mmCIF file of C-alpha atoms and ligand atoms in Angstrom:
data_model
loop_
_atom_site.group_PDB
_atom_site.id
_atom_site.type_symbol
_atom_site.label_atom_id
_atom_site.label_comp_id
_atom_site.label_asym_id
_atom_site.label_seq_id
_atom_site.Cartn_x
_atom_site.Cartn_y
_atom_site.Cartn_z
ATOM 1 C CA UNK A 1 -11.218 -14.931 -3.039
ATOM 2 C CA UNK A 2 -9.708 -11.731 -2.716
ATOM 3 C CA UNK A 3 -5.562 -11.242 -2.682
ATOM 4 C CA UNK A 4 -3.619 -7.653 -1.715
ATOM 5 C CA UNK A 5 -0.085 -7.120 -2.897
ATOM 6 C CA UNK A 6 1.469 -4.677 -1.017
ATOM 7 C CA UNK A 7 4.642 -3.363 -2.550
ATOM 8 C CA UNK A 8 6.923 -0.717 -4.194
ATOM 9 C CA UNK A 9 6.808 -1.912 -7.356
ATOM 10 C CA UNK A 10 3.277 -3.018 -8.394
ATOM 11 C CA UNK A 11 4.164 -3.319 -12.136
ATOM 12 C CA UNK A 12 5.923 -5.864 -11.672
ATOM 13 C CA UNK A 13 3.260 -7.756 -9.814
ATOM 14 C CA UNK A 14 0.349 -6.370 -12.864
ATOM 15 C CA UNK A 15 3.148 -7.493 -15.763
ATOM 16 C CA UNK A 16 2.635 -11.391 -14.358
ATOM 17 C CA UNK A 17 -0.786 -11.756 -12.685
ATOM 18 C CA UNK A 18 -1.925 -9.634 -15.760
ATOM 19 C CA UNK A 19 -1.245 -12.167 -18.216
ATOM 20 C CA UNK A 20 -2.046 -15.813 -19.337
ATOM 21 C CA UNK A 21 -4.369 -18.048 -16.621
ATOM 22 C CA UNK A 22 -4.237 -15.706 -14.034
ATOM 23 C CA UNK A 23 -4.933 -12.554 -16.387
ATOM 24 C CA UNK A 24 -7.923 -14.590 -17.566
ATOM 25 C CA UNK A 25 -9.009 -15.505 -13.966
ATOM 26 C CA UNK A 26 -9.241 -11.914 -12.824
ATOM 27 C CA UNK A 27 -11.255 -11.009 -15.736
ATOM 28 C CA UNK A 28 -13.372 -13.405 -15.413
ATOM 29 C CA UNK A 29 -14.071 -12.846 -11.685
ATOM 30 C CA UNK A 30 -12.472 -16.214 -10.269
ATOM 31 C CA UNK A 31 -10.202 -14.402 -8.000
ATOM 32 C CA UNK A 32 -9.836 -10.484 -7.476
ATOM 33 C CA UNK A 33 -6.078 -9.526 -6.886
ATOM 34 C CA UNK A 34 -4.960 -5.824 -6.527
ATOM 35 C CA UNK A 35 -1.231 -4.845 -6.210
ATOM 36 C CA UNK A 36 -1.056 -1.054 -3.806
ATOM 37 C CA UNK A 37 1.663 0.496 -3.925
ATOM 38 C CA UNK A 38 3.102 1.505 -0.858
ATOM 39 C CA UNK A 39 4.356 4.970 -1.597
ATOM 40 C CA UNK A 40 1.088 6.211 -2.140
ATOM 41 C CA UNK A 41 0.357 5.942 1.543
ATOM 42 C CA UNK A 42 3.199 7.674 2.504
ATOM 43 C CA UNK A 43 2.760 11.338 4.510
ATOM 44 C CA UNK A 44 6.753 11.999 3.458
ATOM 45 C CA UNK A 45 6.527 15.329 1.929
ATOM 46 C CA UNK A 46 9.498 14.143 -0.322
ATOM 47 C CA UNK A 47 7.213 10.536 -0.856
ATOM 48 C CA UNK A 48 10.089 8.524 1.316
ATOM 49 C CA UNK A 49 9.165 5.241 2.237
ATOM 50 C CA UNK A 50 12.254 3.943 3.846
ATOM 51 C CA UNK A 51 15.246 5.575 6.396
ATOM 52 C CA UNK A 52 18.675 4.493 8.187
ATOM 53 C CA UNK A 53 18.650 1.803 10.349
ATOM 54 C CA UNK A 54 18.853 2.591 14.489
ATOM 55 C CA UNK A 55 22.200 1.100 15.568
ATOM 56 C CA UNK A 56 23.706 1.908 11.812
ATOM 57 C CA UNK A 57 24.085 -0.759 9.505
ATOM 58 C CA UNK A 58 24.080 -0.863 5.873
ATOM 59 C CA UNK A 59 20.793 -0.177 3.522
ATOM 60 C CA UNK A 60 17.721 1.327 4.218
ATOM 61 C CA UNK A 61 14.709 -0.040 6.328
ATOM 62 C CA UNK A 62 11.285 0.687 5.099
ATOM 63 C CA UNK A 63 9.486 2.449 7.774
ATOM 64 C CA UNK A 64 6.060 1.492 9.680
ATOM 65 C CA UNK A 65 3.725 4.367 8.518
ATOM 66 C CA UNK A 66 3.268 4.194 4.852
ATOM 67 C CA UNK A 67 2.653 0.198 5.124
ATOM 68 C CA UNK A 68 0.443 0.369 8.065
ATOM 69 C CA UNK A 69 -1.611 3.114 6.625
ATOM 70 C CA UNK A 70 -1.742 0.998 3.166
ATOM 71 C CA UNK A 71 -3.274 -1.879 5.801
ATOM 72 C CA UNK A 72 -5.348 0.406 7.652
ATOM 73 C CA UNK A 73 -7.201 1.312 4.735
ATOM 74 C CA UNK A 74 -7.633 -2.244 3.573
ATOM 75 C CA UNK A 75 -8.777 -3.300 6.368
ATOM 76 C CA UNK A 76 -11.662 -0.705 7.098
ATOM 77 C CA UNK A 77 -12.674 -0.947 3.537
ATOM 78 C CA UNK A 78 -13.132 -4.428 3.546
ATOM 79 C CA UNK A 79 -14.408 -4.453 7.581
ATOM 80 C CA UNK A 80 -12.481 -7.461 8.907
ATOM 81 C CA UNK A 81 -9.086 -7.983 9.468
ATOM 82 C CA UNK A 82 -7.267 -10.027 6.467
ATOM 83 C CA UNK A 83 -4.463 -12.437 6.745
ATOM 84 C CA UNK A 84 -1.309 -11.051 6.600
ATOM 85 C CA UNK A 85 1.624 -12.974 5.232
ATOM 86 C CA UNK A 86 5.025 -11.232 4.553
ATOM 87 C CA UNK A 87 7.039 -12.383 2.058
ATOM 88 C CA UNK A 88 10.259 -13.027 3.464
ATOM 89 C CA UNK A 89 13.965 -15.276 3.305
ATOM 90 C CA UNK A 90 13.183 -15.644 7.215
ATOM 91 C CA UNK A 91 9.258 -17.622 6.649
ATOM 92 C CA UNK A 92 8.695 -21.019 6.398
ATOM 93 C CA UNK A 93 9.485 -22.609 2.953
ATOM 94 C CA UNK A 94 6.263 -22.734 0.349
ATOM 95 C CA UNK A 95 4.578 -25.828 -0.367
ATOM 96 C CA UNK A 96 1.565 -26.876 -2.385
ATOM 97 C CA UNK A 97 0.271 -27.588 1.126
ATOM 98 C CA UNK A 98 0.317 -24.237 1.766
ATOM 99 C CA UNK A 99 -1.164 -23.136 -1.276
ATOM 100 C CA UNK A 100 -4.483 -25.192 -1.374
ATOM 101 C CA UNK A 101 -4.909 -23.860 2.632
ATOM 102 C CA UNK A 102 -4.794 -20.489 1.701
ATOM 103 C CA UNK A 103 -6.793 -21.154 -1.377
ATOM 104 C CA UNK A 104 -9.305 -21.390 1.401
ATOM 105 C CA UNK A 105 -9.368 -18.160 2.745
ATOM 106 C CA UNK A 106 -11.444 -15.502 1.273
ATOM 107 C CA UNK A 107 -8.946 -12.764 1.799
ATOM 108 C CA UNK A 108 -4.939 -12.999 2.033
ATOM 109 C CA UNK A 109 -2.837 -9.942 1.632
ATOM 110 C CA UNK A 110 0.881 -10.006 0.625
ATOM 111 C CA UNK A 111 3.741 -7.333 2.177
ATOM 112 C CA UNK A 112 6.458 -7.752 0.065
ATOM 113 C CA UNK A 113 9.778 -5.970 1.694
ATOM 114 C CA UNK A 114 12.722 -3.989 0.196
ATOM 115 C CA UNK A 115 16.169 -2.678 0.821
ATOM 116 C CA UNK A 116 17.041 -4.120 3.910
ATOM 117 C CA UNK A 117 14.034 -4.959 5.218
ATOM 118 C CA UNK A 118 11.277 -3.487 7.271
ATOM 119 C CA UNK A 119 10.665 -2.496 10.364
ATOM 120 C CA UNK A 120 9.739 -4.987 12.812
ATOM 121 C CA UNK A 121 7.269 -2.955 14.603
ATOM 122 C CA UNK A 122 5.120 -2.967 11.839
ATOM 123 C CA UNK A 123 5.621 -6.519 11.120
ATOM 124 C CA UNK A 124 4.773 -7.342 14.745
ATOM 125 C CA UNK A 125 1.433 -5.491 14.145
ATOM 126 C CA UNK A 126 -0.218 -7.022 11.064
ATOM 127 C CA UNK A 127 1.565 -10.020 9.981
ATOM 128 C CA UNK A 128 0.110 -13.468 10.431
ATOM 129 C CA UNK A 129 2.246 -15.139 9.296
ATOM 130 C CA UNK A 130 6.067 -15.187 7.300
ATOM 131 C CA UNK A 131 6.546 -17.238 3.712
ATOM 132 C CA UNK A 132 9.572 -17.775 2.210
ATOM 133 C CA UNK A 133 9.324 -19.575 -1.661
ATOM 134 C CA UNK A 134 13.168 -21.322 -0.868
ATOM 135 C CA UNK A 135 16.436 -20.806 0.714
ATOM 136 C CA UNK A 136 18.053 -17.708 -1.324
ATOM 137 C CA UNK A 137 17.231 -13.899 -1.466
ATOM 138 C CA UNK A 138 15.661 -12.095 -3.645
ATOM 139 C CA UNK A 139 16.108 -8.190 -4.115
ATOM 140 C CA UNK A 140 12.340 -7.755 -3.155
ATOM 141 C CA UNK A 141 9.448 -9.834 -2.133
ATOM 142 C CA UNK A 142 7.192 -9.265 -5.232
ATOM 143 C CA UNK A 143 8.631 -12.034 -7.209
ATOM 144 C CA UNK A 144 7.761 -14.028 -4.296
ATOM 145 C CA UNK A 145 4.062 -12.846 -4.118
ATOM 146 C CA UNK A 146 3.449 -13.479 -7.545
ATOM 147 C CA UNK A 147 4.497 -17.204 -7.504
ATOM 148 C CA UNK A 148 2.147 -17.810 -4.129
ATOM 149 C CA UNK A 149 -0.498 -16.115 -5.952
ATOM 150 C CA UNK A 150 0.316 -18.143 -8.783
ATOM 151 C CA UNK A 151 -0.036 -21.396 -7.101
ATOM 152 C CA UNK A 152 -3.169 -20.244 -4.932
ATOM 153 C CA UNK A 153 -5.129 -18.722 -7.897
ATOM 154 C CA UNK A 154 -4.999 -22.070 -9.610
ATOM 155 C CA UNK A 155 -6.324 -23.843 -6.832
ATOM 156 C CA UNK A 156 -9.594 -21.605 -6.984
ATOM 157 C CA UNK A 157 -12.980 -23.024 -8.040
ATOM 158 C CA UNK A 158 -12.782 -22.005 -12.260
ATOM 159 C CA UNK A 159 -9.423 -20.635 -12.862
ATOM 160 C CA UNK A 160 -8.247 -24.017 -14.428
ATOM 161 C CA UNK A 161 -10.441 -25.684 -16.749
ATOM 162 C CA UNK A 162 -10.957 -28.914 -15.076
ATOM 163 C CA UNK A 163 -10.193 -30.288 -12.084
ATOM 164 C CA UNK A 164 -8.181 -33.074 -13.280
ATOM 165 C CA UNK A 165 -5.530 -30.536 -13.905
ATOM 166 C CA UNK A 166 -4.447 -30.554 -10.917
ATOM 167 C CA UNK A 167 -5.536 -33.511 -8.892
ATOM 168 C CA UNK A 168 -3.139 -35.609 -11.110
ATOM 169 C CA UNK A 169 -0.488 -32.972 -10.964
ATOM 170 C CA UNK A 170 3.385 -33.390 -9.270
ATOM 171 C CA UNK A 171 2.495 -32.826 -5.522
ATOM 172 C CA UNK A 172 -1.350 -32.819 -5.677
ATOM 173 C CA UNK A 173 -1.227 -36.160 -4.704
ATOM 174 C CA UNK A 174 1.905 -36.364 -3.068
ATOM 175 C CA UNK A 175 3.567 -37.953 -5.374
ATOM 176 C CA UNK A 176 5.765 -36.531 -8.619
ATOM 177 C CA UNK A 177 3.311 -36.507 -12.050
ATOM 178 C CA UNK A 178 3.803 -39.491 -15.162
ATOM 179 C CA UNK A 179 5.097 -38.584 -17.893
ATOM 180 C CA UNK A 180 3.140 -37.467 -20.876
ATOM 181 C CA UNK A 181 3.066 -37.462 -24.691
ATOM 182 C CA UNK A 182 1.117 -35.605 -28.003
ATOM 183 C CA UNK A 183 1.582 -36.530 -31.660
ATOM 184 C CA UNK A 184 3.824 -37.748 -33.476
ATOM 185 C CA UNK A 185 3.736 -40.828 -32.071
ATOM 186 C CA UNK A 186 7.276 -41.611 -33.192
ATOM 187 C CA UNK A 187 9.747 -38.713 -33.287
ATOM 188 C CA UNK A 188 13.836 -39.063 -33.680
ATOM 189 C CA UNK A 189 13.430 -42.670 -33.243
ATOM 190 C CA UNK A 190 11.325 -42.525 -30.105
ATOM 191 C CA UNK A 191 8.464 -43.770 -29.906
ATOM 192 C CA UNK A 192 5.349 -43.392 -27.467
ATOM 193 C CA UNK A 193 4.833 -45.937 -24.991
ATOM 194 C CA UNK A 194 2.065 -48.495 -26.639
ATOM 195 C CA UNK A 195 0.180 -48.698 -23.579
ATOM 196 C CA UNK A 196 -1.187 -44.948 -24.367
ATOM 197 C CA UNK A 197 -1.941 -45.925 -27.456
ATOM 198 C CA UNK A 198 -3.951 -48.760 -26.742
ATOM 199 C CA UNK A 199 -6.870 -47.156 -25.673
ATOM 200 C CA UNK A 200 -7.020 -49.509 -22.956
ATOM 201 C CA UNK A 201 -8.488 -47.251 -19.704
ATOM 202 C CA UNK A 202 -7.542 -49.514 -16.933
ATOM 203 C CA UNK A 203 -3.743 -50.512 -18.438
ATOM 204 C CA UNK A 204 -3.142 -46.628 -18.867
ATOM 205 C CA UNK A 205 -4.365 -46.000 -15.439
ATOM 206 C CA UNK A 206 -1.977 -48.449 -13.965
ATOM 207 C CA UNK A 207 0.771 -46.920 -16.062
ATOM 208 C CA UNK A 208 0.773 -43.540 -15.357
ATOM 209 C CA UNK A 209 0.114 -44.564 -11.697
ATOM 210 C CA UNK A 210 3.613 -46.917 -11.977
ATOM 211 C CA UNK A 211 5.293 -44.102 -13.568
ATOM 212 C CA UNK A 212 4.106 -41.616 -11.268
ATOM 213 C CA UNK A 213 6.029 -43.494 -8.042
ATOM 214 C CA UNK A 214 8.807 -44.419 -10.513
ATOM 215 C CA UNK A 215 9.601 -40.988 -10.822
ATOM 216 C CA UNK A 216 9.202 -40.067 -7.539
ATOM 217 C CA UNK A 217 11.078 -42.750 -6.303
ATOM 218 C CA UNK A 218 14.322 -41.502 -8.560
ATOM 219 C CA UNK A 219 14.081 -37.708 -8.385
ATOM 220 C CA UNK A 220 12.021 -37.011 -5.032
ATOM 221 C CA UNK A 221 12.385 -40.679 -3.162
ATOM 222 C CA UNK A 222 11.747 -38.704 0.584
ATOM 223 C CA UNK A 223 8.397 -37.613 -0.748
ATOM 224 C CA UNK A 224 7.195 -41.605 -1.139
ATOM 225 C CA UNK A 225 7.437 -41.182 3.048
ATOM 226 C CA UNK A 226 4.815 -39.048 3.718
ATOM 227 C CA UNK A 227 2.470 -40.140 0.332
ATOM 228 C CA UNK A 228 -0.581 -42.402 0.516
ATOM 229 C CA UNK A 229 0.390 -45.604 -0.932
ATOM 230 C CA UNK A 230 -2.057 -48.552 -1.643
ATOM 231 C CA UNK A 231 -1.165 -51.880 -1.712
ATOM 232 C CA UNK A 232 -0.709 -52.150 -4.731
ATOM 233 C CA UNK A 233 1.769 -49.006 -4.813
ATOM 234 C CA UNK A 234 3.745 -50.749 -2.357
ATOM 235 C CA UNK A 235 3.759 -53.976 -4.534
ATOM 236 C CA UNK A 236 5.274 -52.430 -7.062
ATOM 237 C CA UNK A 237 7.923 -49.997 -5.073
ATOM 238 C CA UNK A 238 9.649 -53.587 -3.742
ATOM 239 C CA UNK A 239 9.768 -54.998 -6.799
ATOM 240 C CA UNK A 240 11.347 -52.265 -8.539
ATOM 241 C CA UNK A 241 13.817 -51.840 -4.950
ATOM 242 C CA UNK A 242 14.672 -55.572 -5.336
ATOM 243 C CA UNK A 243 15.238 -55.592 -9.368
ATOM 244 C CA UNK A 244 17.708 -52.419 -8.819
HETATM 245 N N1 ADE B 301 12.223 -11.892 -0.134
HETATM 246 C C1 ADE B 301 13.530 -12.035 -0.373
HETATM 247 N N2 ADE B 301 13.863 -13.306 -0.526
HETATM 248 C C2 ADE B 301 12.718 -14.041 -0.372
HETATM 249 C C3 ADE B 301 12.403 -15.418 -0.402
HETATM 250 N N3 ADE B 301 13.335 -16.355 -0.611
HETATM 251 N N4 ADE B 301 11.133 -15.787 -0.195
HETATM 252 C C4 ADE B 301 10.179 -14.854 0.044
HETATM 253 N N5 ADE B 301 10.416 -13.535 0.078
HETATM 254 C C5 ADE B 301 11.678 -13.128 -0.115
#
């Protein structure tokens, strides 16, 4: 897979997706992600990216020409037209959902605005489609790009180490994940639950299960709506709901 960031500030896209997992990813040719910055497409002769909004306003609005060049070039490059999200307060809301169906695509690039914005000409030209990663604003949409391509990367065929990782994870499955313990098996007084220590496959199995819609049920309760629950699941939901 193959991920564009198309910004102003690309260091501080490299300073994350250099690093850790990710860092190792790219290296290791799991996922290819380049961050372009925007200014170097501009034909400004003063390298302005941005101008006064029509109709006044406050801010600056980043123009159509440097970005759609920056896209342009992309796109003949690479021959076929990539999907185009832009990172933005105004997109619908991030979800693990949405990460494992873009994790799917072989080539997403990410516009990530400034100032006030950009203009919607632009916008109306190559964007597919708008993200936002929650209800607030950010100054910019790079911190934004980097957690999508955070939570996309990971989903990629040999970025984690095994696939467990994540199909027991919080929201894999739907539900929120168990809890989980290392050594010492007693610390301050507390001690690991014995079922983990019983090296009993099936009882552990059940546990973390239990837990799993335990927690759910107190932090995230709306998500047990839309989860696939077995019988037994639903067993053991009531009888918690009726011992509360
Ligand atoms: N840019 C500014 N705020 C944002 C948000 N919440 N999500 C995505 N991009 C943004």
């Amino acid at each position: 897979m193959r991920i564009d960031i198309l910004t102003l500030f690309p260091d501080m896209c490299e300073a994350v997706l250099g690093d850790s997992i990710i860092g190792r990813a790219r290296v290791a040719g799991a996922v290819e992600i380049h961050c372009h910055n925007i200014r170097d497409y501009t034909t400004d002769k003063h390298g302005r990216v941005d101008d006064a909004p029509y109709g006044g306003g406050m801010g600056m609005i980043m123009g159509v020409q440097p970005i759609y060049d920056c896209y342009k070039t992309l796109f003949s490059e690479q021959g076929k037209k990539p999907h185009v999200i832009y990172m933005s307060p105004k997109g619908k809301t991030f979800n693990q959902k949405k990460a494992i169906e873009l994790s799917n695509r072989e080539h997403i690039v990410l516009l990530c605005g400034h100032y006030e914005g950009i203009d919607q000409r632009v916008l109306d030209e190559i964007v597919d489609e708008e993200i936002s990663i929650g209800d607030y604003v950010l100054t910019g949409g790079e911190m934004a790009a980097v957690v999508v391509t955070d939570a996309v990367c990971r989903m990629l065929p040999g970025v984690l180490s095994d696939e467990v990782c994540f199909t027991e994870e919080s929201h894999f499955s739907g539900l929120l994940e168990y809890p989980q313990y290392t050594r010492p098996a007693e610390w301050m007084g507390k001690k690991v639950p014995d079922v983990l220590l019983s090296g009993h496959h099936k009882n552990i199995e059940k546990w973390r299960r239990e837990q799993a819609l335990l927690t759910t049920l107190e932090k995230r309760p709306e998500m047990l709506d839309s989860a696939s629950l077995s019988a037994a699941d639903k067993k053991f939901l009531e009888s918690i709901e009726y011992s509360e």
